[in-house]
C-alpha angles and dihedrals in degrees: 000000000000105000093198098051094028089228132142122222131184129205117203105163097043092249114051125062121207128201111246109173146316115266120250110219121212115185088343126140106202092211090060091069113102106217100220141143092208135070097014109139127188116199124185115244109236114254092002113102098192100035128089136173115235118204122183121202120235090033111057087220121148124199132187112220120195108200092193094060101016090232118154119199126180111226103177131081096211113147102178133075137182099049103097108031115165090012119159109253125185146140125254122183091335095315127111119225135180121198123196126318137159129277144144090023099303140080119243140204096205117136122198140181125212115239109213089192097052093028090224137105114256123206119241120213109216132201133207127036098353114192116236090229139009101201143118089006144116101273140151148128122274112206093193093054092031089222135121107229127200136164146157089039123177122226110206132173118167092206099048104028101022104194095347120100129206112221121211109200096183117118110228130194121192120216108209096195092053094032085227137138116217125190108229100176147320133263104246105151109109094214090066098037088057090046094050092049098047098089140340098235096075126154124218129182121200128183097182094277113031128052106208116193127182112220100212091160095065094060095175103189087344093291116118124228128214127226119208130192122191107212092187097052104057092287093288114181133216137183121214105207096196098247092185091054096237119176104232088190134006095239091228104065122114088218118108123244090249090062093045099051133043136171107217109185106304094342131090114215121192141155127265122221112265109253104158133066127302095052116237094027097129129194126213133235130202124204122178114235089233087059090047089054094046090054095041136100114243107235101182134246114326090225090063127069121231118280092251091054092045090048090050089051091051088047091052091047090049092046090048091051091047092051089047089053092048093049091048091047092048091049093047089048091050091049091049091049090050093049092048091051091049089052093051090051100044102036120076123212095272092045091051092048089048091052091050091047092051092047091051094049098040097100091045091062134241123351125216127234089248092057089051093050091047091050090060093042096248097121094106094055124094120282091247091051091049091050092052092047092052092046094051091044094051093043096051092042096051095043090051094050093043089059092052095040106029115204096012125123110243106189132029105216121191133176114251110252093217099043115027089194091065129073127211122210138210136159114265107257094242092046090050091052093051095044095044092056093055 
């Protein structure tokens, strides 16, 4: 449709446009039309073969177009414009929706539904993991899944962020019945992160299952590649490397990418570079998505990073764990060295020998006072002398270890079962564990 002349044209061969009819306006102000090549959405009217709804982004306007009479009638009462540019407009079960967009110098996450009765757009309050913005992103409605899908969104606000953008890599699916957003994954593959951050004016095609994106920025040998994401198969990704060396665009045209490429059903339609006289007469090519996939390289699932990146992450984790082990081992060794030095300083010769004796006999059980006296060669001395020796030895030993290990029991003392007047001795289990590891 030519807005200026109010004429309709049809192209059947991909090259030549033929005049069809002059538009018949009903309740239409010609100046209200926003002449744009972006954000114009045609939705089939249910149970009406020749009628479609026409929505134009940035305006909120809704038109009914009858292709049998070429009559255009405005059916909305929208009075504003500029609040939802580049919004995602679509029809679901006979209802028109808009999701997100950009307007008044900021992106938005607002979702609305058109009321045919009130002829106005009504705001929808959503639940769940609501994205901060739905803008400049691969987004669209999948009829088979009955979900609105959006990911790699850009949050922009000229006042707060100036020229900086905040990227939201989450993958969201909106449940219309529950009015709820659910996060189903996150874009991690570096190939797509780099692609999504190349430029703001990106062009995405969606047919309800596949996102098809022409990578004009890559320009390897001046032949453009195509990225494909399958939303119904775990978000698997592919790259078509253009094996036939087809020019998707001529690289010199003033036309936008949205005019030059279309996804019609399961077929990608795009221009060829003009090579014949007269110059700028371009031809068109068609490639089925199934053929694109057959000739594509499988990249993996976009929620997973490349194997090299994953391997490097594992390497970093392993290196971090190794460093942690080294640090812990070093700290433990320093602590042991400090404890051993403290024992050398605080324990006398008799106390060190007694410690070695108790460590050596720990697994054999308790030792008697007579065994301790005999170990030190005091068995021939008087009973009183033996008692004083043991008392001094135990006192010095326990005091020294209590200074090194405050609050810890040093000796486990039990009454002899055969002779209640005698005591048996053994290192406390925890104390044995600490001393045996020095």
